[in-house]
PDB file of N, CA and C in Angstrom:
ATOM      1  N   MET A   1    -120.823 -35.668   7.474  1.00 59.00           N
ATOM      2  CA  MET A   1    -122.446 -35.241   7.954  1.00 59.00           C
ATOM      3  C   MET A   1    -122.478 -36.593   9.496  1.00 59.00           C
ATOM      4  N   GLN A   2    -121.363 -37.636   9.076  1.00 74.00           N
ATOM      5  CA  GLN A   2    -121.104 -38.038  10.748  1.00 74.00           C
ATOM      6  C   GLN A   2    -120.616 -37.119  11.916  1.00 74.00           C
ATOM      7  N   LEU A   3    -119.449 -36.881  10.815  1.00 74.00           N
ATOM      8  CA  LEU A   3    -118.655 -35.381  12.158  1.00 74.00           C
ATOM      9  C   LEU A   3    -119.334 -34.518  12.561  1.00 74.00           C
ATOM     10  N   LYS A   4    -120.098 -34.034  12.203  1.00 73.00           N
ATOM     11  CA  LYS A   4    -121.018 -32.930  12.567  1.00 73.00           C
ATOM     12  C   LYS A   4    -122.006 -33.457  13.628  1.00 73.00           C
ATOM     13  N   LYS A   5    -122.626 -34.172  13.203  1.00 72.00           N
ATOM     14  CA  LYS A   5    -123.586 -35.341  14.323  1.00 72.00           C
ATOM     15  C   LYS A   5    -122.832 -35.377  15.635  1.00 72.00           C
ATOM     16  N   LEU A   6    -121.608 -36.123  15.358  1.00 70.00           N
ATOM     17  CA  LEU A   6    -121.056 -36.605  16.940  1.00 70.00           C
ATOM     18  C   LEU A   6    -120.074 -35.402  17.348  1.00 70.00           C
ATOM     19  N   ALA A   7    -120.102 -33.996  16.523  1.00 73.00           N
ATOM     20  CA  ALA A   7    -119.789 -33.010  17.436  1.00 73.00           C
ATOM     21  C   ALA A   7    -121.024 -32.215  18.449  1.00 73.00           C
ATOM     22  N   PHE A   8    -121.920 -32.447  17.507  1.00 73.00           N
ATOM     23  CA  PHE A   8    -122.941 -31.826  18.277  1.00 73.00           C
ATOM     24  C   PHE A   8    -123.642 -32.350  19.570  1.00 73.00           C
ATOM     25  N   LEU A   9    -123.422 -33.941  19.317  1.00 71.00           N
ATOM     26  CA  LEU A   9    -123.902 -34.854  20.573  1.00 71.00           C
ATOM     27  C   LEU A   9    -122.523 -34.542  21.947  1.00 71.00           C
ATOM     28  N   LEU A  10    -121.310 -34.432  21.595  1.00 74.00           N
ATOM     29  CA  LEU A  10    -120.513 -34.263  22.798  1.00 74.00           C
ATOM     30  C   LEU A  10    -120.602 -32.474  22.528  1.00 74.00           C
ATOM     31  N   ALA A  11    -121.053 -31.638  22.253  1.00 74.00           N
ATOM     32  CA  ALA A  11    -121.159 -30.503  22.927  1.00 74.00           C
ATOM     33  C   ALA A  11    -122.349 -30.607  23.634  1.00 74.00           C
ATOM     34  N   VAL A  12    -123.765 -31.183  23.626  1.00 69.00           N
ATOM     35  CA  VAL A  12    -124.978 -31.328  24.258  1.00 69.00           C
ATOM     36  C   VAL A  12    -124.247 -32.308  25.415  1.00 69.00           C
ATOM     37  N   LEU A  13    -123.529 -32.977  25.198  1.00 72.00           N
ATOM     38  CA  LEU A  13    -123.509 -34.263  26.616  1.00 72.00           C
ATOM     39  C   LEU A  13    -122.824 -33.053  27.427  1.00 72.00           C
ATOM     40  N   ALA A  14    -121.139 -32.204  26.726  1.00 72.00           N
ATOM     41  CA  ALA A  14    -120.336 -31.455  27.835  1.00 72.00           C
ATOM     42  C   ALA A  14    -121.152 -29.916  28.485  1.00 72.00           C
ATOM     43  N   GLY A  15    -122.415 -29.550  27.867  1.00 70.00           N
ATOM     44  CA  GLY A  15    -123.213 -29.182  28.127  1.00 70.00           C
ATOM     45  C   GLY A  15    -123.829 -29.581  29.550  1.00 70.00           C
ATOM     46  N   LEU A  16    -124.761 -31.001  29.572  1.00 65.00           N
ATOM     47  CA  LEU A  16    -125.425 -31.757  30.301  1.00 65.00           C
ATOM     48  C   LEU A  16    -124.381 -31.502  31.943  1.00 65.00           C
ATOM     49  N   VAL A  17    -123.342 -31.785  31.424  1.00 66.00           N
ATOM     50  CA  VAL A  17    -122.413 -32.039  32.336  1.00 66.00           C
ATOM     51  C   VAL A  17    -122.297 -30.888  33.635  1.00 66.00           C
ATOM     52  N   THR A  18    -121.572 -30.397  32.645  1.00 64.00           N
ATOM     53  CA  THR A  18    -121.482 -28.830  33.033  1.00 64.00           C
ATOM     54  C   THR A  18    -122.518 -28.196  34.008  1.00 64.00           C
ATOM     55  N   ALA A  19    -124.291 -28.450  33.464  1.00 58.00           N
ATOM     56  CA  ALA A  19    -125.186 -27.648  34.407  1.00 58.00           C
ATOM     57  C   ALA A  19    -125.167 -28.770  35.633  1.00 58.00           C
ATOM     58  N   SER A  20    -125.122 -29.883  35.410  1.00 58.00           N
ATOM     59  CA  SER A  20    -125.182 -30.874  37.152  1.00 58.00           C
ATOM     60  C   SER A  20    -124.297 -30.194  37.784  1.00 58.00           C
ATOM     61  N   VAL A  21    -122.957 -30.302  37.822  1.00 59.00           N
ATOM     62  CA  VAL A  21    -122.020 -30.328  38.204  1.00 59.00           C
ATOM     63  C   VAL A  21    -122.358 -28.694  38.566  1.00 59.00           C
ATOM     64  N   SER A  22    -122.530 -27.707  38.044  1.00 56.00           N
ATOM     65  CA  SER A  22    -123.355 -26.895  38.982  1.00 56.00           C
ATOM     66  C   SER A  22    -124.062 -26.405  39.707  1.00 56.00           C
ATOM     67  N   ALA A  23    -125.156 -27.492  39.239  1.00 55.00           N
ATOM     68  CA  ALA A  23    -125.977 -27.161  40.432  1.00 55.00           C
ATOM     69  C   ALA A  23    -126.314 -28.181  41.650  1.00 55.00           C
ATOM     70  N   PHE A  24    -124.892 -29.104  41.601  1.00 54.00           N
ATOM     71  CA  PHE A  24    -124.561 -29.297  42.700  1.00 54.00           C
ATOM     72  C   PHE A  24    -123.634 -28.748  43.877  1.00 54.00           C
ATOM     73  N   ALA A  25    -122.788 -27.980  42.955  1.00 54.00           N
ATOM     74  CA  ALA A  25    -121.888 -26.850  43.733  1.00 54.00           C
ATOM     75  C   ALA A  25    -122.612 -25.136  44.461  1.00 54.00           C
ATOM     76  N   ALA A  26    -124.079 -25.483  44.010  1.00 70.00           N
ATOM     77  CA  ALA A  26    -124.644 -24.174  44.314  1.00 70.00           C
ATOM     78  C   ALA A  26    -125.804 -24.840  45.863  1.00 70.00           C
ATOM     79  N   ASP A  27    -125.010 -25.909  46.437  1.00 85.00           N
ATOM     80  CA  ASP A  27    -125.550 -26.032  47.544  1.00 85.00           C
ATOM     81  C   ASP A  27    -124.997 -25.916  48.806  1.00 85.00           C
ATOM     82  N   PRO A  28    -123.758 -24.581  48.864  1.00 87.00           N
ATOM     83  CA  PRO A  28    -122.998 -24.752  50.297  1.00 87.00           C
ATOM     84  C   PRO A  28    -123.029 -25.255  51.306  1.00 87.00           C
ATOM     85  N   GLU A  29    -124.187 -25.631  51.789  1.00 90.00           N
ATOM     86  CA  GLU A  29    -124.419 -26.807  52.479  1.00 90.00           C
ATOM     87  C   GLU A  29    -123.825 -28.057  52.683  1.00 90.00           C
ATOM     88  N   ASN A  30    -123.838 -28.443  51.453  1.00 91.00           N
ATOM     89  CA  ASN A  30    -123.525 -29.468  50.510  1.00 91.00           C
ATOM     90  C   ASN A  30    -122.390 -29.775  49.757  1.00 91.00           C
ATOM     91  N   THR A  31    -121.372 -28.914  50.174  1.00 90.00           N
ATOM     92  CA  THR A  31    -120.373 -28.695  49.273  1.00 90.00           C
ATOM     93  C   THR A  31    -118.893 -28.296  49.749  1.00 90.00           C
ATOM     94  N   MET A  32    -118.044 -29.383  49.695  1.00 90.00           N
ATOM     95  CA  MET A  32    -116.765 -29.242  49.972  1.00 90.00           C
ATOM     96  C   MET A  32    -115.617 -29.110  49.070  1.00 90.00           C
ATOM     97  N   ILE A  33    -114.752 -27.812  49.320  1.00 88.00           N
ATOM     98  CA  ILE A  33    -113.687 -27.185  48.501  1.00 88.00           C
ATOM     99  C   ILE A  33    -112.532 -27.990  48.832  1.00 88.00           C
ATOM    100  N   VAL A  34    -111.559 -28.827  48.439  1.00 89.00           N
ATOM    101  CA  VAL A  34    -110.590 -28.811  48.799  1.00 89.00           C
ATOM    102  C   VAL A  34    -109.259 -28.524  48.108  1.00 89.00           C
ATOM    103  N   THR A  35    -108.664 -27.733  48.896  1.00 90.00           N
ATOM    104  CA  THR A  35    -107.320 -26.916  48.184  1.00 90.00           C
ATOM    105  C   THR A  35    -105.845 -28.289  48.273  1.00 90.00           C
ATOM    106  N   LEU A  36    -105.857 -28.218  47.223  1.00 90.00           N
ATOM    107  CA  LEU A  36    -104.267 -29.451  46.522  1.00 90.00           C
ATOM    108  C   LEU A  36    -103.013 -28.206  46.280  1.00 90.00           C
ATOM    109  N   LYS A  37    -102.197 -28.662  46.188  1.00 90.00           N
ATOM    110  CA  LYS A  37    -100.995 -27.317  45.468  1.00 90.00           C
ATOM    111  C   LYS A  37    -101.188 -27.305  43.534  1.00 90.00           C
ATOM    112  N   ASP A  38    -102.066 -27.782  43.465  1.00 90.00           N
ATOM    113  CA  ASP A  38    -102.355 -27.987  42.091  1.00 90.00           C
ATOM    114  C   ASP A  38    -103.459 -27.241  41.656  1.00 90.00           C
ATOM    115  N   GLY A  39    -104.022 -26.858  42.694  1.00 90.00           N
ATOM    116  CA  GLY A  39    -105.722 -26.501  42.662  1.00 90.00           C
ATOM    117  C   GLY A  39    -106.719 -26.773  43.445  1.00 90.00           C
ATOM    118  N   ASP A  40    -107.747 -26.301  43.362  1.00 90.00           N
ATOM    119  CA  ASP A  40    -109.131 -26.296  44.216  1.00 90.00           C
ATOM    120  C   ASP A  40    -110.219 -27.281  43.568  1.00 90.00           C
ATOM    121  N   VAL A  41    -110.116 -28.599  44.495  1.00 89.00           N
ATOM    122  CA  VAL A  41    -111.330 -29.638  43.748  1.00 89.00           C
ATOM    123  C   VAL A  41    -112.696 -29.496  44.592  1.00 89.00           C
ATOM    124  N   THR A  42    -113.571 -28.934  43.988  1.00 87.00           N
ATOM    125  CA  THR A  42    -114.951 -29.484  44.449  1.00 87.00           C
ATOM    126  C   THR A  42    -115.666 -30.393  44.622  1.00 87.00           C
ATOM    127  N   ILE A  43    -115.856 -30.785  45.443  1.00 88.00           N
ATOM    128  CA  ILE A  43    -116.938 -31.957  45.987  1.00 88.00           C
ATOM    129  C   ILE A  43    -117.948 -31.757  46.070  1.00 88.00           C
ATOM    130  N   ALA A  44    -119.054 -32.218  45.653  1.00 89.00           N
ATOM    131  CA  ALA A  44    -120.748 -32.451  46.290  1.00 89.00           C
ATOM    132  C   ALA A  44    -121.225 -33.785  46.638  1.00 89.00           C
ATOM    133  N   LEU A  45    -121.050 -32.760  47.807  1.00 90.00           N
ATOM    134  CA  LEU A  45    -121.543 -33.961  48.354  1.00 90.00           C
ATOM    135  C   LEU A  45    -123.260 -34.311  48.455  1.00 90.00           C
ATOM    136  N   ARG A  46    -123.867 -35.618  48.199  1.00 91.00           N
ATOM    137  CA  ARG A  46    -125.348 -35.794  48.545  1.00 91.00           C
ATOM    138  C   ARG A  46    -125.972 -37.066  49.602  1.00 91.00           C
ATOM    139  N   PRO A  47    -126.042 -36.352  50.346  1.00 92.00           N
ATOM    140  CA  PRO A  47    -126.862 -36.610  51.968  1.00 92.00           C
ATOM    141  C   PRO A  47    -128.323 -37.845  50.722  1.00 92.00           C
ATOM    142  N   ASP A  48    -128.194 -37.254  49.990  1.00 93.00           N
ATOM    143  CA  ASP A  48    -129.929 -38.135  49.413  1.00 93.00           C
ATOM    144  C   ASP A  48    -129.735 -39.360  49.373  1.00 93.00           C
ATOM    145  N   LEU A  49    -127.726 -39.576  48.733  1.00 93.00           N
ATOM    146  CA  LEU A  49    -128.000 -40.974  48.553  1.00 93.00           C
ATOM    147  C   LEU A  49    -127.165 -41.657  49.416  1.00 93.00           C
ATOM    148  N   ALA A  50    -126.171 -41.065  50.525  1.00 93.00           N
ATOM    149  CA  ALA A  50    -125.635 -41.482  51.509  1.00 93.00           C
ATOM    150  C   ALA A  50    -125.375 -40.963  52.212  1.00 93.00           C
ATOM    151  N   PRO A  51    -126.597 -40.441  53.400  1.00 94.00           N
ATOM    152  CA  PRO A  51    -126.616 -39.430  54.677  1.00 94.00           C
ATOM    153  C   PRO A  51    -125.733 -39.785  55.759  1.00 94.00           C
ATOM    154  N   LYS A  52    -125.473 -41.144  56.071  1.00 96.00           N
ATOM    155  CA  LYS A  52    -124.294 -41.310  56.870  1.00 96.00           C
ATOM    156  C   LYS A  52    -123.102 -40.575  56.479  1.00 96.00           C
ATOM    157  N   HIS A  53    -122.716 -41.220  55.575  1.00 95.00           N
ATOM    158  CA  HIS A  53    -121.403 -40.781  54.862  1.00 95.00           C
ATOM    159  C   HIS A  53    -121.207 -39.604  54.726  1.00 95.00           C
ATOM    160  N   VAL A  54    -122.136 -38.457  54.600  1.00 93.00           N
ATOM    161  CA  VAL A  54    -122.033 -37.498  54.457  1.00 93.00           C
ATOM    162  C   VAL A  54    -122.126 -37.058  55.674  1.00 93.00           C
ATOM    163  N   ALA A  55    -122.848 -37.034  56.326  1.00 95.00           N
ATOM    164  CA  ALA A  55    -122.551 -36.807  58.076  1.00 95.00           C
ATOM    165  C   ALA A  55    -121.586 -36.919  58.765  1.00 95.00           C
ATOM    166  N   GLN A  56    -120.896 -37.530  57.920  1.00 94.00           N
ATOM    167  CA  GLN A  56    -119.370 -38.423  58.750  1.00 94.00           C
ATOM    168  C   GLN A  56    -118.141 -37.657  58.534  1.00 94.00           C
ATOM    169  N   ILE A  57    -118.716 -36.917  56.909  1.00 92.00           N
ATOM    170  CA  ILE A  57    -117.327 -36.250  56.817  1.00 92.00           C
ATOM    171  C   ILE A  57    -117.545 -34.815  57.041  1.00 92.00           C
ATOM    172  N   LYS A  58    -119.255 -34.777  56.861  1.00 93.00           N
ATOM    173  CA  LYS A  58    -118.798 -32.901  57.315  1.00 93.00           C
ATOM    174  C   LYS A  58    -118.650 -32.850  59.169  1.00 93.00           C
ATOM    175  N   LYS A  59    -118.597 -34.058  60.371  1.00 94.00           N
ATOM    176  CA  LYS A  59    -118.224 -34.206  61.335  1.00 94.00           C
ATOM    177  C   LYS A  59    -116.599 -33.828  61.405  1.00 94.00           C
ATOM    178  N   LEU A  60    -115.831 -34.816  60.124  1.00 92.00           N
ATOM    179  CA  LEU A  60    -114.228 -34.559  60.300  1.00 92.00           C
ATOM    180  C   LEU A  60    -114.221 -33.203  59.940  1.00 92.00           C
ATOM    181  N   VAL A  61    -114.563 -32.723  58.864  1.00 90.00           N
ATOM    182  CA  VAL A  61    -114.533 -31.279  58.346  1.00 90.00           C
ATOM    183  C   VAL A  61    -114.279 -30.551  59.182  1.00 90.00           C
ATOM    184  N   ARG A  62    -115.156 -30.516  60.313  1.00 91.00           N
ATOM    185  CA  ARG A  62    -115.512 -29.318  61.562  1.00 91.00           C
ATOM    186  C   ARG A  62    -114.439 -29.884  62.407  1.00 91.00           C
ATOM    187  N   GLN A  63    -114.001 -31.048  62.742  1.00 93.00           N
ATOM    188  CA  GLN A  63    -112.986 -31.230  63.691  1.00 93.00           C
ATOM    189  C   GLN A  63    -111.289 -31.350  62.689  1.00 93.00           C
ATOM    190  N   GLY A  64    -111.386 -30.797  61.879  1.00 89.00           N
ATOM    191  CA  GLY A  64    -110.177 -30.067  61.014  1.00 89.00           C
ATOM    192  C   GLY A  64    -109.237 -31.486  60.747  1.00 89.00           C
ATOM    193  N   ALA A  65    -110.166 -32.564  59.876  1.00 88.00           N
ATOM    194  CA  ALA A  65    -109.578 -33.890  59.905  1.00 88.00           C
ATOM    195  C   ALA A  65    -108.846 -33.662  58.533  1.00 88.00           C
ATOM    196  N   TYR A  66    -109.294 -32.909  57.902  1.00 81.00           N
ATOM    197  CA  TYR A  66    -108.694 -32.817  56.461  1.00 81.00           C
ATOM    198  C   TYR A  66    -107.906 -31.606  56.423  1.00 81.00           C
ATOM    199  N   ASP A  67    -107.669 -31.389  57.663  1.00 78.00           N
ATOM    200  CA  ASP A  67    -106.714 -29.775  57.257  1.00 78.00           C
ATOM    201  C   ASP A  67    -105.175 -30.378  56.787  1.00 78.00           C
TER     202      ASP A  67
END
Protein backbone atom coordinates (compact mmCIF):
# COMPACT_ATOMS: atom_id res chain seq x y z
CA MET A 1 0.00 0.00 0.00
CA GLN A 2 2.78 2.45 0.90
CA LEU A 3 4.54 1.69 -2.39
CA LYS A 4 1.44 2.66 -4.37
CA LYS A 5 1.18 5.96 -2.50
CA LEU A 6 4.85 6.69 -3.12
CA ALA A 7 4.56 5.85 -6.82
CA PHE A 8 1.50 8.09 -7.12
CA LEU A 9 3.26 10.96 -5.34
CA LEU A 10 6.31 10.65 -7.60
CA ALA A 11 4.11 10.64 -10.70
CA VAL A 12 2.32 13.79 -9.54
CA LEU A 13 5.61 15.54 -8.78
CA ALA A 14 7.04 14.57 -12.16
CA GLY A 15 3.95 15.98 -13.85
CA LEU A 16 4.22 19.26 -11.97
CA VAL A 17 7.89 19.66 -12.85
CA THR A 18 7.22 18.91 -16.50
CA ALA A 19 4.33 21.38 -16.60
CA SER A 20 6.35 24.16 -15.00
CA VAL A 21 9.29 23.67 -17.37
CA SER A 22 6.92 23.73 -20.34
CA ALA A 23 5.36 26.96 -19.11
CA PHE A 24 8.73 28.71 -18.94
CA ALA A 25 9.91 27.33 -22.27
CA ALA A 26 6.75 28.66 -23.93
CA ASP A 27 8.10 32.25 -23.74
CA PRO A 28 10.57 32.49 -26.67
CA GLU A 29 11.74 35.96 -25.60
CA ASN A 30 13.02 34.53 -22.33
CA THR A 31 14.20 31.11 -23.47
CA MET A 32 17.81 30.36 -24.34
CA ILE A 33 18.83 27.16 -26.11
CA VAL A 34 22.47 26.18 -25.77
CA THR A 35 23.70 23.50 -28.16
CA LEU A 36 26.31 21.21 -26.62
CA LYS A 37 28.05 18.19 -28.09
CA ASP A 38 25.71 15.89 -26.14
CA GLY A 39 22.51 17.75 -27.06
CA ASP A 40 20.55 20.93 -26.50
CA VAL A 41 20.03 22.56 -23.11
CA THR A 42 17.01 24.83 -22.70
CA ILE A 43 17.38 27.63 -20.16
CA ALA A 44 14.35 29.61 -18.99
CA LEU A 45 15.36 33.18 -18.21
CA ARG A 46 13.43 34.82 -15.36
CA PRO A 47 13.35 38.61 -15.77
CA ASP A 48 10.77 38.76 -12.97
CA LEU A 49 13.39 37.44 -10.53
CA ALA A 50 16.64 38.85 -11.95
CA PRO A 51 15.97 41.58 -14.53
CA LYS A 52 19.54 42.91 -14.68
CA HIS A 53 21.01 39.43 -15.02
CA VAL A 54 18.61 38.53 -17.83
CA ALA A 55 19.32 41.81 -19.63
CA GLN A 56 23.08 41.15 -19.42
CA ILE A 57 22.73 37.58 -20.73
CA LYS A 58 20.55 38.76 -23.64
CA LYS A 59 23.10 41.46 -24.47
CA LEU A 60 25.94 38.92 -24.49
CA VAL A 61 23.92 36.48 -26.61
CA ARG A 62 23.22 39.19 -29.20
CA GLN A 63 26.95 40.04 -29.26
CA GLY A 64 27.78 36.38 -29.93
CA ALA A 65 29.61 35.83 -26.65
CA TYR A 66 28.24 32.29 -26.32
CA ASP A 67 28.94 31.16 -29.90
